[in-house]
Structure formats: structure tokens, C-alpha cells
Amino acid sequence: MKRVYILGAGATKVGEHWDKSLRELAVEALLSAIKDAGIDKREVEALYVGNMMSGELQGQEHLGSLIATWSGMAGIPAFKVEAACASGGAAVHQAFLAVASGAYDCVAVVGVEKMTDALPSDVTAALLTAEDQEYTVFVGATFVALNAMVYRYYLSKYGVKQEHVAQFAVHCHRMAVANPYAQFRREVKLEDVMSSPLIADPIRLLECAPTGDGAAALVLCDEEYLKRNPRDELVEIAASAAATDIFSVHERKDLSTVASFRRAAECALKRAKVEPERIDVLEAHDAFTILGVLTLEELGFAPRGEGWRLVVEGQLAPGGKIPTNTMGGLKARGHPVGATGVYQVFDLFTQLTERAGSNQVDNAEIGFAGNFGGVAGTTVVHLLKRVR
Amino acid sequence: MIFSTKVGISGYGAYVPVYRVRDSEIERIWGGEGAPVEEKSVPGLDEDSLTMAFEAAREALTMSGVNREDVGAVLVGSESPPYAVKPSATVISEALGVTPKVIAIDMEFACKAGTTALILASALVASKAIKCGLAIGTDNAQAKPGDELEYTAGAGAAAFLISELSSDSVAEIECAFSYVTDTPDFWRREGEKYPRHTYRFTGEPAYFHHVISAAKGLMEEVGLKPSDFDYVVFHQPNVRFPLRAAQQLGFSTERVKPGIVCDKIGNTYAASSLIGLVRVLDQAKPGQRILVVSFGSGAGSDAISLVTREGVGKRRSSLSTLLERKIYVDYGAYTKLKGLLG
Amino acid sequence: MVWSESVPRFWRERARKYRLVGGRCRKCNSIVYPHRSVCPHCGAENMEPIELPRRGKVVTFSVVRHPPRGFEGKEPFLVAVIELENGARVLSQLVDVHPEDVKEGMEVVAVFRRYREQAPNGIIEYGIKFRPLK
């Protein structure tokens, strides 16, 4: 396998982009990443588009050719990659494999989701396409409700207080203040989180990642290409791994663990020959606060049932034991679903290239991102290393 | 009519939804007085005559111990099927696991369809066309808000598994008598949401004429008299009517009271007299004779005479539990449950 | 949506939905709902259909306050993971109970109910839900 490097990265702000279409957001992020890479876009040999819901929300599929054309790159191979909320991570994974395999020297990946075109009920329905239509959607369970059942099970099993887990949202909002790309650049108090409306008990509104639009993009290349197009701060994708779990939550043997993440993380850490404690910056898939805490536990940063302690003790901030979601995470940076996995890598790239401003983690060398699809029926992880 | 072979009930069941609204609550909204019942049953948002029929039928089938493949008929009597065209009987049969070799049919005769299903199932078994048959009466009665029907329109179901008479039978179905005329006291036209009725015309020429004629007809045909019956159950649109019918026929109040349930669940239409029968079977001893007389608008009555056998009392239905298990709702919640909020 | 108004799609699932037909793996003994040809746990292609028991207990639950398409006007309603007497787990609705009265471990029993209507003039999809045993 060839080594794979991030030559450039770009993104739009996450938010309600009423005046921009799905394709415009994708083009903006993609061209910005190519510009950051300092190459001519005609050098890009293939394009991977991470997206989940364009078919449902825009009635638009065939995004590969569409985005390639609107970016002025028609002619290259281009495909949409879909794996629910892990679509972005899965697209990065495919782009990584394309370069690692030697098939291409330089490829681009863009994750994009445009959620504000549709009514909330249609977004709910579109998100539910990630679940079993016959036996989960059929019973009226929403995506929030499925996560809420995991949450309740976890709280009962370990006797954890909800406000300790909910603190994860407070942390993310605090981090997002300094991130110009974040959807919510404002702090929230724990009281606000705990008194926000119930969406699906016990999950409250401010424990959920918001609905938003956004696109993030990367240009990846191999070592030879890099030599021809050098850049100063360099980041390598030391490992890209993915795993699945049994699709439906109720069929899994344990509701309080995230098996697909554990599997993918073990694989990536092994390939990169890195112990978890060497991770300097972590991107957790906190679509709901509980998932952030479970991510910490799966990586062994806290025993089972005690991940909340890291949150409450402030260990997730830069300078803490495990700086996590330092750009705001899904909760506050935003969660434009199919773009999220790419935003996670973009945020790690920001840290590893020392562009994180007041949120900069000193001497960040290793970044790790976990991107969940469905209730983690799929997980894609990326391990990034700064190259000096 | 007397069946050519002796047939009996080998299992029975009832269903009443958990929700109740008190008539005083309906009076609070519409200003009525002198409510005909105390409270009535209200189906959940996800219940209809079909789901209630299934619950009653499953209980009857389980109680009987009969093999599914021996059920040769599923006859569903109702005036409130969820579809205008598409049988409830097929869904119920499929859910019970008795498809595909089964006579399945939806039957309509206002509140009388349930007892007619019982007679036809008995006749099919008596003729040996089938081994066992399920007869179901079920309704989710609809009433225009504010209409006097709203005080009583309830929801419930009852089901009976009919087989050839055996030592294990709950009761023998001794004989039956039907009496019908063209008497339009209550109707609902195709496409209309709520039924119309004729106020006092529903009494003397409709309910009482048919109920009394059928009861008398049955007793005359087989040579029985009121004192031969331990229990008598009438269709119960309210508490007053069955008591008055009993009095006119010469039955003491003690014989009719055990089968009255409408004060607690309202008028369950095609299930009304059959839930009354379930109530009586749940308290009867072997060797007692029961008279059941239904009434269906349009109009007609079925009178059925039953004699309890050794199987009675060995197994009881869940009816007494269902009558006690209740969640009271106010008129606002009631309108939501009835789907009146659109 | 094309897929939410498909009649054949609902029709072919009817036995599994009406009668809780699950599958038992002849190799690893896992019991799953619904029945399928391949065991999701051990991969054996040796599953037999079985009707699952009608009683179980609540493992975990949630209250849906923002309903998905097809369930508008029904909120709030309860969804739960139920563990049946033989260990099989199903995802279902809990009915005939106030959300505040539901507890993990609560004993429940299957009932037959409406789930959704494909359209006001479309077919009604029925299936199994659970209510408190007591």
C-alpha cells in the first residue's frame, strides 16, 4: 500500500445556506480544497462525493457526474458514496483506498448535505432511510428514539446521571465559539440543555446535533505526487478503516457498546502502530451526547460507565487528557450528515496544521476521527499523523 | 331452528379497549342530562373493529385448545369495518394463522351481525361442512359529536369458537330463532361518517317489537318458558331497554342483570349481546340455560338458547380484567382517540 | 414516496408482522426477529421460522414526541426494545400505558394493532404491539 497524504482541505461554514444549493456548496468546498492544495484542478484524477440524502431531499442522485461537471472537472471518474451518517467518512475511505492502491496519484473527496431544502418531517423520514424500513421505521421509531433507547439503557446499566452525559453538549458549544466554520458559535449552559424540550425521552433538543447545510473537501495524493507538489504543514492519513455492526439495535447482544467503532478503531490503530493514549486530538461522532461519551469509553480513555467523568472534569478541552471535538463536534460545528465524516478530517487537519487558533492543541501529532452511520451500524475511522 | 347435529361453544373471548370516558364528561361539553350509561369504552388511536375482533378471537381459540387447521370459518359481524371494501376476516384469519383453507366473511346487520355469525357458524358445524368455526361480533361505534348516540357509542368485541358438542364444551347451542322486518330505525348511507337514527321510533316498533318477537318465537318453537332460563341477555343500547324487555317477557330482573355490561362500556353494537353472553358464561355453572337476544336496526333480532356444559367454569375469559383495567380520558383526549381532530 | 405506499412490500411481510414469526438458528441457537434465511450472529444458512412467545419484558424504551412520516397525530407514543420469554428481542410500540408509568423490566404482552395507513385512501398496515401485562 502506498502512503496517503492530505494535500489540501476546504469547507463551507455549516449553517442554513438558504441561497446556496447542494451543488454550489459542494463546488465551493471542493474548489477551496484544490486551491489549498495549490494544484490545477485538471490534475485531480477521480472524485468521491460523500452524501446521504440528496435522493430524498433534493430528488437528486448521480452526484458524481453532477459535482464533477459543476466544478469544471467533467471527464474524470466520479461517484457518490453512501453509508448513512458515515457517508463522508466512507467517501474519504474510498478516496484513501484509491490512492493507497496505486490506482490514482491524486484524488479529491467532497462531503455534502443540504438539509434545509426540506420540511423537518421530510428530513426525519430521510434520516430514517438509514434504518430498517420493514421492522424499525414501520413501528414509528425515529432516529432520535433509537439513540434514546441506547442512552436510557446506558444510564440505567451504569447508574449514570443524564446531566453528566449532557455536559458533552456544553463542551462542544464552548469549542465552537472560535471556529469560523461552526454552525453555532455560542456557549450553552447545562441548565439550558437540561431544560430544552424532550425530543425522544430522555434525549432533549440541545443534546442533538442540529440540522444544517455544508460541504467539506480534501485532496489526497501519494508520495511521488507530493514530491512534485510539496506543501509546508503535512498530514498523512496513517490509517483509514471501516466496520459494520448488526444493523438493527434490538438485534445486538449489547446495547451500551459501539461494536463497529471498536472494530474499526482497533484495525486503524494496529495498522498505524499507534496506542490510543498517543491520540492528541479526537473527533467523536456526537450526533447525540451519549455517542460522544461512548466513543471515549470504546477507545479506553475511561472505563465503561465512566466516560462522563472526562467531560465533567474538563478533560476534553485543549490541554486536557483527551482533547475532543475541539472545533465544536457534530453538536456545535454542525452535522450536515453526508459531509460530517469529511468535516471531522478537515477539523483534525486544522489542528495538525496548527490552524486552530485559540482552540489549538499544542504539539498535536496524532488525530483520530470516528464517524458513525445509522446507530453505528457502520463506523469509519481515520487516523491522521502530522509529518515533520 | 334446531341444529341437525349437537353443537357447542368450546372457547370464547371478549375484548374491551382500556380507555373510558364518563358520560358526565360528555354532558359537561354538550350540556345533556340523564345519561343512559355511566361510562363507555373508547378505542385507542391504533384500534378498530378488526383489531378488537382479533383479540377476542385469539382468546376464544386459545381457550378452546382447538388446532388452527381445524378452524374452517371466520365470520366477522360488524357495522364499523375499517374498509368499505376489503374484508376484515382475511386479516383476522391471517393473524390467527388459520388461513388459507377457511370460509372467511364480513357480515353486516347493524348490531345483530354478531349473533347471526354465531348461528351460521353453528349451522356450518352442525352440517359437518366444517369442523370448527369462529363467530365474532365487533364494533367501534361512531357517533356525531353531541348526538345522543355519543353518550353510548362504545367499542368492544366478543368471539366464540363453535365445534361439535363434546364433554369439554362450555355450552350447547340448543336452538335459535331469527325475526326480521324492514324497519328503518337507524342507518348509515355509503360514504357517510355518522349514522342517523329516528329517536323514539327506535324503541317500540324497532327494538322491543323485534326482541320480544324473537324471544317469544324461540320459546314457542321449542316449548320453553321464561322460568326455564337461568340467565337472559339482551342487546344493550342502554341499561333501561334490556330491563324493560325482560319485564315484558316475564323474566325477573335477577336473570337479566348478570349480563348487563353497557353501564360500564356503553353500547358495543354487534358485540353488545355477545359480551353480555361472555359475562354470563364467566359466572355460570354447568347445566344452566341462557337466552341471548340481539337486536340489529333495519331491523331484526336473533334469539339463541344455550345450555352450559361441564366445560363452563374450567376456563374464564379476560372480560372481568378488561372491565376493571381502565384509563379515563377527558373529552379532549377522547376526540383525539376517536380521530375527530383530523 | 413510492416506497411508503407499496402494497406488495407490506403484503409479503404479513405473517412475520401479524404473528411475530422469528427465526431460530439451528447452529448457534440465536433467536431473531423477524425470520430470515441467514443468521445475523453466526452466518449459518440454517434458520427455521418459529412463532415467538407473546410475553416479554421492556429492555429499554423512548417516547416519540416528533413523529416520523406516517405517524403524524399519534404523538406522543412509546417505542421499546422488548425481550421475549425465549430471549428474542423485538422493537415495537408500547400501548395502553402512560409514558410515566413505563419502567425497564416491566412485563408486557403482545396485542394486534394498527401501525400506519399508507395514505388516507391507502391500505392500513397492522402488526404486533405490546401492552403492560398488568
Coordinates of C-alpha atoms in Angstrom, one line a residue, chain B residues 15 18-19 44-48 50-52 54-55 58 68 82-83 86 90-99 322 325 327-328 336, chain C residues 14-15 18-19 51 54 73-76 93 95-98 109-115 122-126 128-129 131-134:
Chain B
Y15 CA -62.2 -7.6 24.2
V18 CA -58.6 0.3 28.0
Y19 CA -59.8 3.8 27.6
G44 CA -57.0 3.6 21.3
L45 CA -55.8 5.5 18.2
D46 CA -54.5 2.3 16.8
E47 CA -57.6 0.2 17.5
D48 CA -60.5 -0.6 15.2
L50 CA -60.7 -5.5 13.2
T51 CA -58.0 -5.4 15.9
M52 CA -60.6 -5.8 18.7
F54 CA -58.7 -10.4 16.6
E55 CA -58.1 -10.1 20.4
R58 CA -57.5 -15.2 19.8
R68 CA -55.7 -23.8 14.0
P82 CA -62.0 -0.3 8.7
Y83 CA -62.5 -0.7 5.0
K86 CA -61.7 -5.4 1.8
T90 CA -58.9 -12.2 6.0
V91 CA -56.6 -10.1 8.1
I92 CA -58.0 -11.7 11.3
S93 CA -57.6 -15.2 9.8
E94 CA -54.1 -14.5 8.7
A95 CA -53.2 -13.1 12.1
L96 CA -54.7 -16.1 13.8
G97 CA -52.8 -18.4 11.5
V98 CA -55.9 -20.2 10.2
T99 CA -55.5 -19.3 6.5
L322 CA -60.7 -5.9 30.9
R325 CA -58.5 -2.2 33.5
I327 CA -57.6 4.7 31.8
Y328 CA -60.1 7.6 32.0
K336 CA -58.1 12.7 19.7
Chain C
R14 CA -47.7 -10.1 6.7
A15 CA -47.0 -13.4 8.5
Y18 CA -49.0 -10.4 12.3
R19 CA -47.8 -13.4 14.1
E51 CA -43.7 -18.1 16.3
R54 CA -46.3 -13.2 23.2
G73 CA -51.1 12.9 15.0
K74 CA -50.3 9.9 17.1
E75 CA -47.6 11.5 19.2
P76 CA -46.5 11.1 21.9
Q93 CA -44.6 0.1 20.2
V95 CA -49.5 0.9 24.1
D96 CA -52.3 1.3 26.7
V97 CA -49.9 2.9 29.2
H98 CA -48.9 6.4 30.1
V109 CA -47.9 -8.9 26.3
A110 CA -48.5 -8.8 22.6
V111 CA -51.5 -7.2 21.1
F112 CA -52.6 -6.7 17.5
R113 CA -52.9 -3.1 16.4
R114 CA -52.8 -0.6 13.5
Y115 CA -49.4 0.8 12.7
G122 CA -54.5 3.6 1.1
I123 CA -54.1 0.2 2.9
I124 CA -53.9 0.0 6.7
E125 CA -50.7 -1.7 8.0
Y126 CA -51.4 -3.9 11.0
I128 CA -47.9 -6.6 16.8
K129 CA -47.5 -4.1 19.7
R131 CA -49.2 -3.6 26.4
P132 CA -48.5 -4.0 30.1
L133 CA -49.3 -7.4 31.3
K134 CA -50.9 -6.0 34.5

